[in-house]
PDB file of C-alpha atoms in Angstrom:
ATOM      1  CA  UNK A 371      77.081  94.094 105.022  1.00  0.00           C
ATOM      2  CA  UNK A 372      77.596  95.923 108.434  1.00  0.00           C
ATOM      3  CA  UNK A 373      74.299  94.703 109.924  1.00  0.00           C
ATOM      4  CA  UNK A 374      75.347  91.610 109.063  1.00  0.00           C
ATOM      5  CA  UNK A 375      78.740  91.864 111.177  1.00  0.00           C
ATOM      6  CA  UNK A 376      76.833  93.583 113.564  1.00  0.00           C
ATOM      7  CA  UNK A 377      74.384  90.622 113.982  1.00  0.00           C
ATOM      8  CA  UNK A 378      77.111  88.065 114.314  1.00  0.00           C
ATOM      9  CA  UNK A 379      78.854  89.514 116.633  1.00  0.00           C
ATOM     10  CA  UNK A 380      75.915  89.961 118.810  1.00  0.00           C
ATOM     11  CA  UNK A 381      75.259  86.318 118.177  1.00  0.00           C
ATOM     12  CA  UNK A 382      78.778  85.153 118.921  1.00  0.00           C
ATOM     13  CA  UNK A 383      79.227  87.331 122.615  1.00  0.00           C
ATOM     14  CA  UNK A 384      75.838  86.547 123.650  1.00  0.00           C
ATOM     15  CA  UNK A 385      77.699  83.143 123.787  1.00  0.00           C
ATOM     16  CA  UNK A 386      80.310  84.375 125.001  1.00  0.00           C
ATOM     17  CA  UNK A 387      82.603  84.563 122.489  1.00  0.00           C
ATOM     18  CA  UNK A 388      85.049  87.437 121.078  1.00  0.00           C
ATOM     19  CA  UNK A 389      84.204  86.988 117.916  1.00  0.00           C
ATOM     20  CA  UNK A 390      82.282  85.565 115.086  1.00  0.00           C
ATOM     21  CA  UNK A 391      85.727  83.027 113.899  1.00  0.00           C
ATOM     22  CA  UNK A 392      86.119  81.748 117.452  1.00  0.00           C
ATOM     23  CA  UNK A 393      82.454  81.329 117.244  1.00  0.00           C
ATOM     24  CA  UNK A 394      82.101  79.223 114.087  1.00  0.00           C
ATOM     25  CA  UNK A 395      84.990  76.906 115.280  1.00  0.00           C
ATOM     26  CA  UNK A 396      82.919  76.419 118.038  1.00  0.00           C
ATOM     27  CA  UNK A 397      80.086  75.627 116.190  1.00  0.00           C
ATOM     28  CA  UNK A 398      81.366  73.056 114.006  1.00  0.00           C
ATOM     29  CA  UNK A 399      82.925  71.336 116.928  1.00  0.00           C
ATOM     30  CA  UNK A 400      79.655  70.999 118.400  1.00  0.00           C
ATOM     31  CA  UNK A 401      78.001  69.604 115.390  1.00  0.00           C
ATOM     32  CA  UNK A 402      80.817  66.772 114.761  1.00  0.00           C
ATOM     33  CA  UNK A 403      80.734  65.367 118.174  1.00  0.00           C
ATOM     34  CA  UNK A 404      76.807  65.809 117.656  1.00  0.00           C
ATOM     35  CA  UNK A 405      76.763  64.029 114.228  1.00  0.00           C
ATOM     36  CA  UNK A 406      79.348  61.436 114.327  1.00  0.00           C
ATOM     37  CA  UNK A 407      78.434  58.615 115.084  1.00  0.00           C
ATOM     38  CA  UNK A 408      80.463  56.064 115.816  1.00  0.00           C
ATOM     39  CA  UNK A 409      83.368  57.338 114.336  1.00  0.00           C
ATOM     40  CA  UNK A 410      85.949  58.380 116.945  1.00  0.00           C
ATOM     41  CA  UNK A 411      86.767  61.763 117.065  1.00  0.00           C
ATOM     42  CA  UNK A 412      89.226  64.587 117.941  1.00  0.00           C
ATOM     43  CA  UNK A 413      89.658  68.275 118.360  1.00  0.00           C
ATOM     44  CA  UNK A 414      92.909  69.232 117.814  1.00  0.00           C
ATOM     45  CA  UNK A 415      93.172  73.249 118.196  1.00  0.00           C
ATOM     46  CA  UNK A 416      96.790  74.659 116.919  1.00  0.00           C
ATOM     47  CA  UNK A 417      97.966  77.734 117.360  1.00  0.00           C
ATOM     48  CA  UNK A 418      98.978  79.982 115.154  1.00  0.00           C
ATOM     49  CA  UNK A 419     100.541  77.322 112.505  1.00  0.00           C
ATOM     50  CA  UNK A 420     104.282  79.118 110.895  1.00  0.00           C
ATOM     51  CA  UNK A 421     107.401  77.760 109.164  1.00  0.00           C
ATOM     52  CA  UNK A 422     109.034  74.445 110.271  1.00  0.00           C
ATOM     53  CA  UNK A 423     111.364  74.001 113.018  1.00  0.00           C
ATOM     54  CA  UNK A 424     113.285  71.231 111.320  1.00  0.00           C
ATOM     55  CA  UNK A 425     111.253  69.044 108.753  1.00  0.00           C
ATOM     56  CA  UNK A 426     111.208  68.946 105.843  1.00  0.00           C
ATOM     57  CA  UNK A 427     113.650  71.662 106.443  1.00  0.00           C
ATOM     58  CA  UNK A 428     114.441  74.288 109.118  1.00  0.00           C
ATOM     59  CA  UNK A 429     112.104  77.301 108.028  1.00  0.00           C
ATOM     60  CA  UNK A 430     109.917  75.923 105.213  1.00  0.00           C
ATOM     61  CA  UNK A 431     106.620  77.693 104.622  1.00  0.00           C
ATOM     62  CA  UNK A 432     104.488  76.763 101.717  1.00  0.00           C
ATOM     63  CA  UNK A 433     102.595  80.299 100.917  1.00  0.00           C
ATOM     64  CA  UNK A 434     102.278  83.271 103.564  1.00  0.00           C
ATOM     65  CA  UNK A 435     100.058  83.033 106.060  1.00  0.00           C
ATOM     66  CA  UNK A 436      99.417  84.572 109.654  1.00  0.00           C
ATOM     67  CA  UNK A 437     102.175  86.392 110.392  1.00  0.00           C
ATOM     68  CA  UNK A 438     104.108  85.767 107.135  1.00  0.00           C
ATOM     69  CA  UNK A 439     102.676  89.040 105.501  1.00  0.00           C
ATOM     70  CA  UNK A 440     103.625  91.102 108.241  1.00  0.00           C
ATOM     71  CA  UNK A 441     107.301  90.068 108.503  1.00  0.00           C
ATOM     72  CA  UNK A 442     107.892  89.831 104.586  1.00  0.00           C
ATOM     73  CA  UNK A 443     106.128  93.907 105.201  1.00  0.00           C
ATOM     74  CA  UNK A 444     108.336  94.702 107.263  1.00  0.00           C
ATOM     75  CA  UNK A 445     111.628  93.534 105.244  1.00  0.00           C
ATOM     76  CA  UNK A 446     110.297  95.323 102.125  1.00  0.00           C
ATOM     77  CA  UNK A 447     110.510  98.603 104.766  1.00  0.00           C
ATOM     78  CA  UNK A 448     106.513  98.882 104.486  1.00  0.00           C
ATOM     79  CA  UNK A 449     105.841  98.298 107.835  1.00  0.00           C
ATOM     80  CA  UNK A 450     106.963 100.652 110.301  1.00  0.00           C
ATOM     81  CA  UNK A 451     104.803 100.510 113.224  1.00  0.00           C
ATOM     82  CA  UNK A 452     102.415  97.763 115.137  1.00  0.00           C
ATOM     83  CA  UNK A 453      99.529  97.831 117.657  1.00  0.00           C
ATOM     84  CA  UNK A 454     101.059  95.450 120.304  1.00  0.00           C
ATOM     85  CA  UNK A 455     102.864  95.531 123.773  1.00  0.00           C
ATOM     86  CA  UNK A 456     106.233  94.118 124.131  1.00  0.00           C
ATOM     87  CA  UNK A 457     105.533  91.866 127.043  1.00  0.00           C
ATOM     88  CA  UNK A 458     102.329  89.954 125.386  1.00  0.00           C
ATOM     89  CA  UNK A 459     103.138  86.157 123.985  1.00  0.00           C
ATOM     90  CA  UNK A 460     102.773  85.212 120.344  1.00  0.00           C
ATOM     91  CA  UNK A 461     101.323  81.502 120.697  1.00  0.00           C
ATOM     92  CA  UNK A 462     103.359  80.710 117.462  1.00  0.00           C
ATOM     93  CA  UNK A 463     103.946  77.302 116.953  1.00  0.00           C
ATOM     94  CA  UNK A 464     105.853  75.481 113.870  1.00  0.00           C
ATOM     95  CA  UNK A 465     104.118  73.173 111.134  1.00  0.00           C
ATOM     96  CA  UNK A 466     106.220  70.197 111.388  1.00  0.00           C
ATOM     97  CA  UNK A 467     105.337  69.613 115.449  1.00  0.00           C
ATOM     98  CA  UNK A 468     101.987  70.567 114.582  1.00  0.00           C
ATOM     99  CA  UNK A 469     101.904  67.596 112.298  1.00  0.00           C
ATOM    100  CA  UNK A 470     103.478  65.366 114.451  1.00  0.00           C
ATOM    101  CA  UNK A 471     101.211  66.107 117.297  1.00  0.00           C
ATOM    102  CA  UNK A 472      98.622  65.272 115.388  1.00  0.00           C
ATOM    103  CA  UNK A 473      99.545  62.198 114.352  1.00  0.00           C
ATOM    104  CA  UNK A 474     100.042  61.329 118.033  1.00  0.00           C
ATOM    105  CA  UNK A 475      96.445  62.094 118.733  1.00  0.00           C
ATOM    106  CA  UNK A 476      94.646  60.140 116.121  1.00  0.00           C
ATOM    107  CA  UNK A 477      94.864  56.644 118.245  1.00  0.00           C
ATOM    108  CA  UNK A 478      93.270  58.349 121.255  1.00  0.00           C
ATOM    109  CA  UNK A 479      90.374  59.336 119.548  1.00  0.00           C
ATOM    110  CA  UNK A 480      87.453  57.204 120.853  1.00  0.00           C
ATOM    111  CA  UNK A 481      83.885  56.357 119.366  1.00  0.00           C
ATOM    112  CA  UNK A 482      82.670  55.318 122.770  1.00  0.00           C
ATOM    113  CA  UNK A 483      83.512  58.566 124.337  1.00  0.00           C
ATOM    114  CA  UNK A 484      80.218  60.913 124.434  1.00  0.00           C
ATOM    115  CA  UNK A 485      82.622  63.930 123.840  1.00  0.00           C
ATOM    116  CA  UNK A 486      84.979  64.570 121.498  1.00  0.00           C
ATOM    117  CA  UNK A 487      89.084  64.306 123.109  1.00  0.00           C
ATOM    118  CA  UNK A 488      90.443  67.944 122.875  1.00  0.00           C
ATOM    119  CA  UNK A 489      93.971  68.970 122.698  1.00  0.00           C
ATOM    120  CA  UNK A 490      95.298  72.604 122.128  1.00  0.00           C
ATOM    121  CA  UNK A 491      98.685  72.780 120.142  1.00  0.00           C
ATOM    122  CA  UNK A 492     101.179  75.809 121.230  1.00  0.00           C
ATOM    123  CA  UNK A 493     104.221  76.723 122.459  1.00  0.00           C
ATOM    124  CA  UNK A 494     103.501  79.688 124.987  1.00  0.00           C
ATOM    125  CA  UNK A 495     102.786  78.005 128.245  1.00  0.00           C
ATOM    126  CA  UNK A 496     106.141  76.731 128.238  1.00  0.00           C
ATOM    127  CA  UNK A 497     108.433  78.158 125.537  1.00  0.00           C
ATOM    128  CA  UNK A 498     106.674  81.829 125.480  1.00  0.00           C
ATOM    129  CA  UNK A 499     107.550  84.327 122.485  1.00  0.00           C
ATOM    130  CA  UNK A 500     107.246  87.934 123.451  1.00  0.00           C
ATOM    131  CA  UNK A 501     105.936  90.560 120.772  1.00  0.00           C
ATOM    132  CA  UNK A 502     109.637  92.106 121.391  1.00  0.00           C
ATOM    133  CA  UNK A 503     111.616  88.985 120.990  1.00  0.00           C
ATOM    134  CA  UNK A 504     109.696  88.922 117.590  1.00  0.00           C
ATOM    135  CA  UNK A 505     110.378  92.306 116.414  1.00  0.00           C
ATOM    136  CA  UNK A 506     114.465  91.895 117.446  1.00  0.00           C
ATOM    137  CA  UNK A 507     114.532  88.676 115.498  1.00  0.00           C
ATOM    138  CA  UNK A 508     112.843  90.262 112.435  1.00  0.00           C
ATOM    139  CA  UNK A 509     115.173  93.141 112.479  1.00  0.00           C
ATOM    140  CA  UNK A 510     118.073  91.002 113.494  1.00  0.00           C
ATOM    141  CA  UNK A 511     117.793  88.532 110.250  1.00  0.00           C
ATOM    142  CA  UNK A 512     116.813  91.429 107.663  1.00  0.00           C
ATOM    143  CA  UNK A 513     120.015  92.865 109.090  1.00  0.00           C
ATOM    144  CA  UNK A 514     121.774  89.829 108.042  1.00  0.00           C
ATOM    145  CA  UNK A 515     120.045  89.192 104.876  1.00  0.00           C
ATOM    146  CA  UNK A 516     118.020  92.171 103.792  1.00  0.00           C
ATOM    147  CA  UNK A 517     115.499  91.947 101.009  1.00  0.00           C
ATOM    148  CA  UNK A 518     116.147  93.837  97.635  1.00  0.00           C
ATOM    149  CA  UNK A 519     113.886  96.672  96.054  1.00  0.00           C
ATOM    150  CA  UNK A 520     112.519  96.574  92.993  1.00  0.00           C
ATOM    151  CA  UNK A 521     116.418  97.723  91.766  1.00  0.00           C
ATOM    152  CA  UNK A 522     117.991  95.220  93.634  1.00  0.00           C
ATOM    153  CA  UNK A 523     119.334  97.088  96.136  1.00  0.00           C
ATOM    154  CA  UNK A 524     119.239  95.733  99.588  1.00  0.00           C
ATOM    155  CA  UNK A 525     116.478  97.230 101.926  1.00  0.00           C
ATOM    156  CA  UNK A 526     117.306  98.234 105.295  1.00  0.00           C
ATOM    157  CA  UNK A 527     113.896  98.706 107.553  1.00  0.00           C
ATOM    158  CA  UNK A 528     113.954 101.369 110.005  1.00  0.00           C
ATOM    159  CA  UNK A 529     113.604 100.248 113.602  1.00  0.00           C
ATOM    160  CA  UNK A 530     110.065  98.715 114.080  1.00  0.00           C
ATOM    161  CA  UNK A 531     108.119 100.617 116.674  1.00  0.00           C
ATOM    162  CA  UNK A 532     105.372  99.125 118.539  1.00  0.00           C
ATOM    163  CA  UNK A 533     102.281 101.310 119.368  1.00  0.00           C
ATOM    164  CA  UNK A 534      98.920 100.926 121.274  1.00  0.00           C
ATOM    165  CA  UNK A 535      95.874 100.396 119.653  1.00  0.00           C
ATOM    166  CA  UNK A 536      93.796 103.492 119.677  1.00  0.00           C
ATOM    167  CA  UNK A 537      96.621 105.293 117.862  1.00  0.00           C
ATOM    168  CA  UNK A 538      96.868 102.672 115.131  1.00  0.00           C
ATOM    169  CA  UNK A 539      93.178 102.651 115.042  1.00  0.00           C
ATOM    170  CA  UNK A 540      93.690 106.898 114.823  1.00  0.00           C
ATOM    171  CA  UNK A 541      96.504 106.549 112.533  1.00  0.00           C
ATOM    172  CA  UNK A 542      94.699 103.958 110.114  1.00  0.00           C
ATOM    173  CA  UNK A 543      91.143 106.341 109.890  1.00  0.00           C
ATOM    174  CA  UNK A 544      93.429 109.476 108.477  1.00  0.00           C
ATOM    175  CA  UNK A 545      94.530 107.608 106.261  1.00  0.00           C
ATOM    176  CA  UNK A 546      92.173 106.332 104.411  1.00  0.00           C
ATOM    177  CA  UNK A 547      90.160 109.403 104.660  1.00  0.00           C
TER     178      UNK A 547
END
């Protein structure tokens, strides 16, 4: 199995990639605008998709995805500490205007064009959200509305503190040794 992770990520940098994911987008992009035909076509790249900002309600989420997991961790009190630096953007961007932005690409899409239209879809060129600004927000609503334990008993997570990567990476190994 490791080889085989090995080998694609050889594959995928030698292209110039970061990783194998990235890669395989990549890849299929290249085969529709290769295989099309004259259908028109577009690329539409979101960011990482979340709740909604307002439709069909403000905060729906069907399911946890992405970050989901992490917060919902980090309510429960499971989640202490994260690999991350306080000034980096979260390119987070909400369902509902991911929707609606596509839907306002479909008509450009061309079948003339020899290349497919691309758009990207996220919020942190203009509206960026900071790893911090994240963390006070999550402990700022489970403050407000903490979860309950298995008792019912509301859960009160202790301050979430972010850390860099080799000592998560450190941190992680013990532990599962």
């Amino acid at each position: 199995r490791q080889e085989l992770i090995d080998a694609g990520m050889r594959r995928a940098r030698s292209f110039g990639w970061n990783d194998t994911y990235t890669f395989t987008k990549w890849i299929a992009e290249q085969l529709l605008v290769r295989d099309r035909g004259h259908v028109p076509l577009v690329v539409f790249r979101p960011a990482i998709i979340e709740g909604s900002h307002e439709e069909p309600t403000r905060g729906w989420i069907d399911g946890l995805r992405m970050a989901d997991p992490m917060i919902v961790a980090f309510g429960r009190g499971k989640l202490q500490e994260f690999p991350a630096r306080p000034e980096v953007p979260l390119d987070m961007i909400p369902v509902d205007l991911v929707a609606n932005a596509m839907i306002a690409t479909l008509p450009l899409g061309d079948a003339r064009r020899d290349t497919a239209a691309v758009y990207q879809c996220g919020s942190s060129d203009r509206h960026p959200f900071l790893v911090d600004e994240m963390i006070r927000a999550m402990e700022k609503a489970f403050r407000r509305r903490p979860m309950n334990d298995d008792n019912g008993r509301p859960i009160h997570p202790a301050r979430m503190l972010l850390i860099d990567s080799e000592t998560f990476v450190r941190r992680w190994t013990a532990r599962r040794s």
